[in-house]
Amino acid sequence: MASPFEAGHSGQQPRWADPGNQAHDDLVMEVKAKTPITDTITQVTLVRSDGRDLPAWTPGAHIDLVLGPDLVRQYSLCGKPSDLRSWQVSVLYQPDGRGGSALVHQEVREGESITVRGPRNNFRLVEAPRYLFIAGGIGITPILPMIESVDRAGAEWSLVYGGRSRGNMAFADDLLQAHRDGVTLVPEDTHGRIDLAGILAGVASGTAVYVCGPEGLLCAVEAMAADLGIAGQIHLERFTPRSQLDDTVLDNFEVEFVRSGITVSVGPEDSILGVARAAGIPAPFSCSEGTCGTCETNIVSGRADHRDSVLSPAEQEENSTLMICISRAACPKIQLDL
């Protein structure tokens, strides 16, 4: 059996170029089924319209659903990586959101066609002696294929899964039925919030800790892990941008697009992505918030002012790539491989 694990990001190439990631391939897919999972979560099953196999993917991957000309949303694949005939994503209805979840819940119909991009993996499953998974709400979705993979590989693992109420915790029954001894459910209305401090204090050296859920959960884990000296063991994925507390390093700088032979100025109100596209450089992008990884670009020379929510602190320090939709330069001139 092939290994379910992927090596960590080396910084030598954008993550969409890694094996199993095909972020720039637009697939016309058919909505085979829409299945209610809870009162607020719907699972969408997608198949290729031409009936061919789908691109391979690894646990933690997500796809882009192109829901309109300016409406592209990212959702984690939550099915089985071994299934090359269909993809499943689970979408939480957010009435006060940006419109993507409402469109999926209310307007997308079974049998319709939809354009899909991906898969892309910013949340790779690394090989480790043991795993701790912490999920909050819809954050359970990328964790599901991870659990299947590490369990099949015989690795030691446990899951702590929190939600507002037991009835709104998607896939909870399936998890208990298949892995009762390894799963702890924490419905907030009956059990309170997850005891993050107690759980993280007991994390053994070498344990890979994977966390996905609301921003408050992610920030709390990051802060506690830093205090405990285990920040290097934490793996997170965000689908909303991290709060920017620091001012940008430079208001104005130059960027040279080496392959295109074009040098342009970037002002305080500009983005590198915006000036690249204005110069006719076909730079790929999706979220424009630094969360999806589509626009990750190699740095030829210069230092980046990283503003994204994709790269880990170690990857940002490595300074091999940056997300041009939101990150900037920390030097008067930066050279990029575009």
CSV table of C-alpha atoms in Angstrom, one decimal:
chain,number,residue,atom,x,y,z
A,1,MET,CA,0.0,0.0,0.0
A,2,ALA,CA,1.3,3.5,-0.8
A,3,SER,CA,2.2,5.7,2.1
A,4,PRO,CA,-0.7,7.9,3.2
A,5,PHE,CA,1.8,10.6,4.3
A,6,GLU,CA,3.2,13.5,2.4
A,7,ALA,CA,6.5,15.1,3.1
A,8,GLY,CA,6.4,18.6,4.6
A,9,HIS,CA,6.6,21.6,2.3
A,10,SER,CA,10.2,22.2,1.2
A,11,GLY,CA,9.8,25.7,-0.1
A,12,GLN,CA,11.4,24.7,-3.4
A,13,GLN,CA,8.2,24.8,-5.4
A,14,PRO,CA,4.6,26.1,-4.9
A,15,ARG,CA,2.5,23.5,-3.1
A,16,TRP,CA,0.1,23.2,-6.0
A,17,ALA,CA,3.0,21.7,-7.9
A,18,ASP,CA,3.5,18.9,-5.4
A,19,PRO,CA,2.3,15.4,-6.3
A,20,GLY,CA,-1.5,15.1,-6.2
A,21,ASN,CA,-2.0,18.9,-6.4
A,22,GLN,CA,-3.4,20.1,-9.7
A,23,ALA,CA,-4.6,23.6,-8.7
A,24,HIS,CA,-4.9,25.1,-12.1
A,25,ASP,CA,-6.9,22.4,-13.9
A,26,ASP,CA,-10.5,23.5,-14.2
A,27,LEU,CA,-12.8,20.4,-14.1
A,28,VAL,CA,-16.4,20.6,-15.2
A,29,MET,CA,-18.1,18.3,-12.7
A,30,GLU,CA,-21.6,17.1,-12.0
A,31,VAL,CA,-23.4,17.5,-8.7
A,32,LYS,CA,-24.3,13.8,-8.2
A,33,ALA,CA,-25.9,14.3,-4.8
A,34,LYS,CA,-26.6,16.7,-2.0
A,35,THR,CA,-27.1,15.1,1.4
A,36,PRO,CA,-28.1,16.8,4.6
A,37,ILE,CA,-25.6,15.8,7.4
A,38,THR,CA,-27.1,18.1,10.1
A,39,ASP,CA,-29.6,21.0,10.1
A,40,THR,CA,-26.8,23.3,8.9
A,41,ILE,CA,-24.4,21.1,7.0
A,42,THR,CA,-24.9,19.6,3.6
A,43,GLN,CA,-22.5,17.2,1.9
A,44,VAL,CA,-22.1,17.6,-1.9
A,45,THR,CA,-20.9,14.7,-4.0
A,46,LEU,CA,-19.2,15.6,-7.3
A,47,VAL,CA,-18.3,13.4,-10.2
A,48,ARG,CA,-16.6,14.2,-13.5
A,49,SER,CA,-19.0,15.0,-16.3
A,50,ASP,CA,-16.9,12.9,-18.7
A,51,GLY,CA,-16.9,9.9,-16.4
A,52,ARG,CA,-13.1,9.7,-16.1
A,53,ASP,CA,-11.2,9.2,-12.9
A,54,LEU,CA,-10.5,12.3,-10.8
A,55,PRO,CA,-7.0,13.6,-9.9
A,56,ALA,CA,-5.4,11.9,-6.9
A,57,TRP,CA,-5.4,13.8,-3.6
A,58,THR,CA,-4.0,13.3,-0.1
A,59,PRO,CA,-5.5,13.9,3.3
A,60,GLY,CA,-5.9,17.6,4.1
A,61,ALA,CA,-6.5,18.6,0.5
A,62,HIS,CA,-9.2,21.1,-0.5
A,63,ILE,CA,-10.8,22.1,-3.8
A,64,ASP,CA,-12.2,25.4,-5.2
A,65,LEU,CA,-15.8,25.6,-6.2
A,66,VAL,CA,-16.3,28.2,-8.8
A,67,LEU,CA,-19.7,29.5,-7.9
A,68,GLY,CA,-19.7,32.6,-10.0
A,69,PRO,CA,-17.5,35.1,-11.9
A,70,ASP,CA,-16.2,36.6,-8.6
A,71,LEU,CA,-17.3,33.8,-6.2
A,72,VAL,CA,-14.7,31.1,-5.6
A,73,ARG,CA,-14.8,29.2,-2.3
A,74,GLN,CA,-12.5,26.5,-0.9
A,75,TYR,CA,-13.8,23.4,0.8
A,76,SER,CA,-11.9,20.4,2.3
A,77,LEU,CA,-12.3,17.0,0.7
A,78,CYS,CA,-13.8,14.8,3.3
A,79,GLY,CA,-14.2,11.5,1.4
A,80,LYS,CA,-11.8,8.7,0.8
A,81,PRO,CA,-8.6,9.5,-1.1
A,82,SER,CA,-8.8,6.0,-2.6
A,83,ASP,CA,-12.1,6.9,-4.4
A,84,LEU,CA,-11.1,8.3,-7.8
A,85,ARG,CA,-14.7,8.4,-9.0
A,86,SER,CA,-16.2,11.0,-6.7
A,87,TRP,CA,-15.3,13.9,-4.4
A,88,GLN,CA,-17.2,14.9,-1.3
A,89,VAL,CA,-17.2,18.3,0.4
A,90,SER,CA,-19.3,19.3,3.4
A,91,VAL,CA,-20.6,22.9,3.5
A,92,LEU,CA,-21.7,24.7,6.6
A,93,TYR,CA,-24.6,27.2,6.0
A,94,GLN,CA,-23.5,30.6,7.2
A,95,PRO,CA,-26.4,33.1,6.7
A,96,ASP,CA,-24.1,36.0,7.6
A,97,GLY,CA,-21.2,34.8,5.5
A,98,ARG,CA,-19.9,36.0,2.1
A,99,GLY,CA,-22.5,34.2,0.1
A,100,GLY,CA,-20.8,31.0,-1.0
A,101,SER,CA,-22.4,28.6,1.6
A,102,ALA,CA,-25.8,30.1,1.0
A,103,LEU,CA,-25.5,29.6,-2.8
A,104,VAL,CA,-24.4,25.9,-2.3
A,105,HIS,CA,-27.3,25.2,0.1
A,106,GLN,CA,-30.0,27.1,-1.7
A,107,GLU,CA,-29.2,27.2,-5.4
A,108,VAL,CA,-26.9,24.3,-6.4
A,109,ARG,CA,-29.0,21.4,-7.6
A,110,GLU,CA,-28.3,17.7,-8.2
A,111,GLY,CA,-27.5,17.0,-11.8
A,112,GLU,CA,-26.1,20.5,-12.4
A,113,SER,CA,-22.6,21.2,-13.7
A,114,ILE,CA,-20.1,23.1,-11.6
A,115,THR,CA,-16.5,24.2,-12.3
A,116,VAL,CA,-14.0,22.8,-9.8
A,117,ARG,CA,-10.3,23.6,-9.4
A,118,GLY,CA,-7.8,21.5,-7.5
A,119,PRO,CA,-7.0,19.6,-5.5
A,120,ARG,CA,-4.5,21.6,-3.4
A,121,ASN,CA,-3.0,20.7,-0.1
A,122,ASN,CA,-1.9,23.3,2.4
A,123,PHE,CA,-2.6,20.9,5.4
A,124,ARG,CA,-0.4,17.9,4.7
A,125,LEU,CA,-0.4,14.9,6.9
A,126,VAL,CA,3.2,14.3,8.0
A,127,GLU,CA,4.6,11.1,9.3
A,128,ALA,CA,4.8,10.9,13.1
A,129,PRO,CA,4.8,8.3,15.8
A,130,ARG,CA,1.5,9.5,17.1
A,131,TYR,CA,-1.2,12.0,16.3
A,132,LEU,CA,-3.6,14.3,18.2
A,133,PHE,CA,-6.5,15.7,16.1
A,134,ILE,CA,-8.5,18.7,17.5
A,135,ALA,CA,-11.5,19.7,15.5
A,136,GLY,CA,-14.1,22.4,16.1
A,137,GLY,CA,-17.4,22.3,14.2
A,138,ILE,CA,-17.0,22.1,10.4
A,139,GLY,CA,-13.3,21.8,11.0
A,140,ILE,CA,-13.8,18.0,11.3
A,141,THR,CA,-14.0,17.7,7.5
A,142,PRO,CA,-10.2,17.6,6.6
A,143,ILE,CA,-9.6,15.5,9.7
A,144,LEU,CA,-11.8,12.6,8.5
A,145,PRO,CA,-9.5,11.3,5.7
A,146,MET,CA,-6.5,11.9,8.0
A,147,ILE,CA,-8.0,9.6,10.6
A,148,GLU,CA,-8.7,7.0,8.0
A,149,SER,CA,-5.1,7.1,6.7
A,150,VAL,CA,-3.3,7.0,10.1
A,151,ASP,CA,-5.6,4.3,11.4
A,152,ARG,CA,-5.1,2.2,8.3
A,153,ALA,CA,-1.3,2.7,8.7
A,154,GLY,CA,-1.5,1.4,12.3
A,155,ALA,CA,-0.4,4.7,13.9
A,156,GLU,CA,-1.4,5.8,17.4
A,157,TRP,CA,-4.0,8.6,17.3
A,158,SER,CA,-6.8,10.3,19.2
A,159,LEU,CA,-9.4,12.9,18.3
A,160,VAL,CA,-11.0,15.6,20.4
A,161,TYR,CA,-14.0,17.0,18.6
A,162,GLY,CA,-16.0,20.0,19.8
A,163,GLY,CA,-19.2,21.6,18.6
A,164,ARG,CA,-22.0,23.9,19.8
A,165,SER,CA,-24.3,20.9,20.3
A,166,ARG,CA,-24.3,17.2,19.7
A,167,GLY,CA,-26.9,17.4,17.0
A,168,ASN,CA,-24.8,19.8,15.0
A,169,MET,CA,-21.6,17.8,15.1
A,170,ALA,CA,-21.3,16.3,11.6
A,171,PHE,CA,-20.1,12.7,11.3
A,172,ALA,CA,-20.0,12.2,15.1
A,173,ASP,CA,-22.0,9.0,15.0
A,174,ASP,CA,-19.8,7.6,12.2
A,175,LEU,CA,-16.7,8.4,14.2
A,176,LEU,CA,-18.0,6.8,17.4
A,177,GLN,CA,-19.2,3.7,15.6
A,178,ALA,CA,-15.8,3.2,13.8
A,179,HIS,CA,-13.4,4.4,16.4
A,180,ARG,CA,-15.1,4.8,19.8
A,181,ASP,CA,-12.0,4.3,21.9
A,182,GLY,CA,-10.1,7.1,20.1
A,183,VAL,CA,-12.8,9.7,19.9
A,184,THR,CA,-13.8,12.3,22.5
A,185,LEU,CA,-16.8,14.4,21.7
A,186,VAL,CA,-17.2,17.8,23.5
A,187,PRO,CA,-20.6,19.4,22.8
A,188,GLU,CA,-20.4,22.8,24.3
A,189,ASP,CA,-24.1,23.0,25.4
A,190,THR,CA,-23.6,19.9,27.7
A,191,HIS,CA,-19.8,19.6,28.3
A,192,GLY,CA,-18.5,23.1,27.9
A,193,ARG,CA,-15.6,24.0,25.7
A,194,ILE,CA,-12.6,21.8,24.9
A,195,ASP,CA,-10.0,21.8,27.7
A,196,LEU,CA,-7.2,22.9,25.4
A,197,ALA,CA,-4.8,23.7,28.2
A,198,GLY,CA,-5.1,20.3,29.7
A,199,ILE,CA,-5.0,18.5,26.4
A,200,LEU,CA,-1.9,20.3,25.0
A,201,ALA,CA,-0.1,20.1,28.3
A,202,GLY,CA,-0.2,16.3,27.9
A,203,VAL,CA,1.2,16.2,24.4
A,204,ALA,CA,4.2,14.0,24.2
A,205,SER,CA,7.3,14.8,22.2
A,206,GLY,CA,7.0,13.8,18.6
A,207,THR,CA,3.2,13.9,18.5
A,208,ALA,CA,1.8,15.7,15.4
A,209,VAL,CA,-1.1,17.9,16.5
A,210,TYR,CA,-3.6,18.8,13.7
A,211,VAL,CA,-6.2,21.5,14.4
A,212,CYS,CA,-9.0,22.8,12.3
A,213,GLY,CA,-12.0,24.9,13.3
A,214,PRO,CA,-13.0,28.5,14.1
A,215,GLU,CA,-10.4,31.2,14.3
A,216,GLY,CA,-10.8,31.4,18.1
A,217,LEU,CA,-9.8,27.8,18.5
A,218,LEU,CA,-6.8,28.1,16.2
A,219,CYS,CA,-5.5,31.3,17.9
A,220,ALA,CA,-5.9,29.6,21.4
A,221,VAL,CA,-4.0,26.5,20.3
A,222,GLU,CA,-1.2,28.6,18.8
A,223,ALA,CA,-0.8,30.7,21.9
A,224,MET,CA,-0.9,27.8,24.3
A,225,ALA,CA,1.5,25.7,22.1
A,226,ALA,CA,4.0,28.6,22.1
A,227,ASP,CA,3.8,28.8,25.9
A,228,LEU,CA,4.4,25.1,26.2
A,229,GLY,CA,7.2,25.0,23.7
A,230,ILE,CA,5.4,22.7,21.3
A,231,ALA,CA,4.7,25.2,18.5
A,232,GLY,CA,6.7,23.1,16.1
A,233,GLN,CA,4.3,20.1,16.6
A,234,ILE,CA,1.2,22.1,15.6
A,235,HIS,CA,-0.4,21.9,12.1
A,236,LEU,CA,-3.2,24.3,11.4
A,237,GLU,CA,-5.4,25.2,8.4
A,238,ARG,CA,-7.3,28.5,8.1
A,239,PHE,CA,-10.1,29.3,5.7
A,240,THR,CA,-10.4,32.9,6.9
A,241,PRO,CA,-7.4,35.2,7.0
A,242,ARG,CA,-5.3,35.6,10.1
A,243,SER,CA,-5.8,39.0,11.9
A,244,GLN,CA,-3.1,41.4,10.8
A,245,LEU,CA,-1.8,43.1,13.9
A,246,ASP,CA,1.5,44.4,12.5
A,247,ASP,CA,2.0,47.3,10.0
A,248,THR,CA,3.5,46.5,6.6
A,249,VAL,CA,7.2,46.8,6.5
A,250,LEU,CA,7.4,49.1,3.4
A,251,ASP,CA,4.7,51.2,1.9
A,252,ASN,CA,6.4,51.3,-1.5
A,253,PHE,CA,8.8,48.8,-3.2
A,254,GLU,CA,9.7,47.4,-6.6
A,255,VAL,CA,9.0,43.9,-7.8
A,256,GLU,CA,10.8,42.3,-10.8
A,257,PHE,CA,9.0,39.5,-12.5
A,258,VAL,CA,12.1,37.6,-13.7
A,259,ARG,CA,10.6,35.3,-16.3
A,260,SER,CA,8.5,38.1,-17.8
A,261,GLY,CA,11.3,40.7,-17.8
A,262,ILE,CA,9.0,43.3,-16.2
A,263,THR,CA,9.7,45.5,-13.2
A,264,VAL,CA,6.9,47.5,-11.6
A,265,SER,CA,6.3,49.6,-8.5
A,266,VAL,CA,3.9,48.5,-5.7
A,267,GLY,CA,2.3,51.2,-3.7
A,268,PRO,CA,0.6,51.1,-0.3
A,269,GLU,CA,-2.8,50.4,-1.8
A,270,ASP,CA,-1.6,47.9,-4.3
A,271,SER,CA,-1.0,44.1,-4.2
A,272,ILE,CA,1.7,42.3,-6.0
A,273,LEU,CA,-1.0,40.2,-7.6
A,274,GLY,CA,-2.8,43.3,-8.8
A,275,VAL,CA,0.2,44.9,-10.4
A,276,ALA,CA,1.2,41.6,-12.0
A,277,ARG,CA,-2.2,41.2,-13.7
A,278,ALA,CA,-2.3,44.9,-14.7
A,279,ALA,CA,1.1,44.3,-16.4
A,280,GLY,CA,-0.4,41.3,-18.3
A,281,ILE,CA,1.2,38.6,-16.3
A,282,PRO,CA,-1.2,35.7,-15.9
A,283,ALA,CA,-0.7,35.0,-12.2
A,284,PRO,CA,-3.1,32.5,-10.9
A,285,PHE,CA,-5.3,33.4,-7.8
A,286,SER,CA,-8.4,32.4,-6.0
A,287,CYS,CA,-9.2,33.7,-2.5
A,288,SER,CA,-7.2,36.9,-2.7
A,289,GLU,CA,-7.0,36.7,1.2
A,290,GLY,CA,-3.9,34.6,1.6
A,291,THR,CA,-5.7,31.5,2.7
A,292,CYS,CA,-5.9,29.2,-0.3
A,293,GLY,CA,-2.3,29.0,-1.6
A,294,THR,CA,-3.2,29.4,-5.3
A,295,CYS,CA,-1.0,32.4,-5.9
A,296,GLU,CA,2.1,31.0,-4.1
A,297,THR,CA,5.1,32.2,-6.0
A,298,ASN,CA,8.9,31.4,-5.8
A,299,ILE,CA,11.1,34.2,-4.5
A,300,VAL,CA,14.3,34.6,-6.6
A,301,SER,CA,15.9,37.2,-4.4
A,302,GLY,CA,14.8,39.6,-1.7
A,303,ARG,CA,12.9,39.3,1.5
A,304,ALA,CA,9.1,38.9,1.9
A,305,ASP,CA,6.8,40.6,4.3
A,306,HIS,CA,4.5,37.6,4.8
A,307,ARG,CA,0.9,38.4,5.5
A,308,ASP,CA,-0.7,35.0,4.6
A,309,SER,CA,-2.4,32.3,6.6
A,310,VAL,CA,-1.0,29.4,4.7
A,311,LEU,CA,2.8,29.2,5.4
A,312,SER,CA,3.9,28.1,8.8
A,313,PRO,CA,6.3,30.4,10.7
A,314,ALA,CA,9.2,28.2,9.7
A,315,GLU,CA,8.2,28.3,6.1
A,316,GLN,CA,7.9,32.1,6.2
A,317,GLU,CA,11.3,32.3,7.8
A,318,GLU,CA,12.7,30.1,5.0
A,319,ASN,CA,11.6,32.9,2.6
A,320,SER,CA,11.4,30.6,-0.5
A,321,THR,CA,7.9,31.5,-1.5
A,322,LEU,CA,5.2,34.1,-0.8
A,323,MET,CA,1.4,34.6,-1.5
A,324,ILE,CA,1.3,37.5,-3.9
A,325,CYS,CA,-2.3,38.3,-3.2
A,326,ILE,CA,-1.6,39.6,0.2
A,327,SER,CA,2.1,39.5,1.1
A,328,ARG,CA,4.5,42.3,0.3
A,329,ALA,CA,8.3,43.0,0.2
A,330,ALA,CA,10.4,43.7,3.2
A,331,CYS,CA,13.2,45.2,1.0
A,332,PRO,CA,13.2,47.9,-1.6
A,333,LYS,CA,13.2,45.4,-4.5
A,334,ILE,CA,12.1,41.8,-4.6
A,335,GLN,CA,12.5,39.4,-7.6
A,336,LEU,CA,9.8,36.8,-8.2
A,337,ASP,CA,9.7,33.8,-10.5
A,338,LEU,CA,6.8,35.0,-12.7
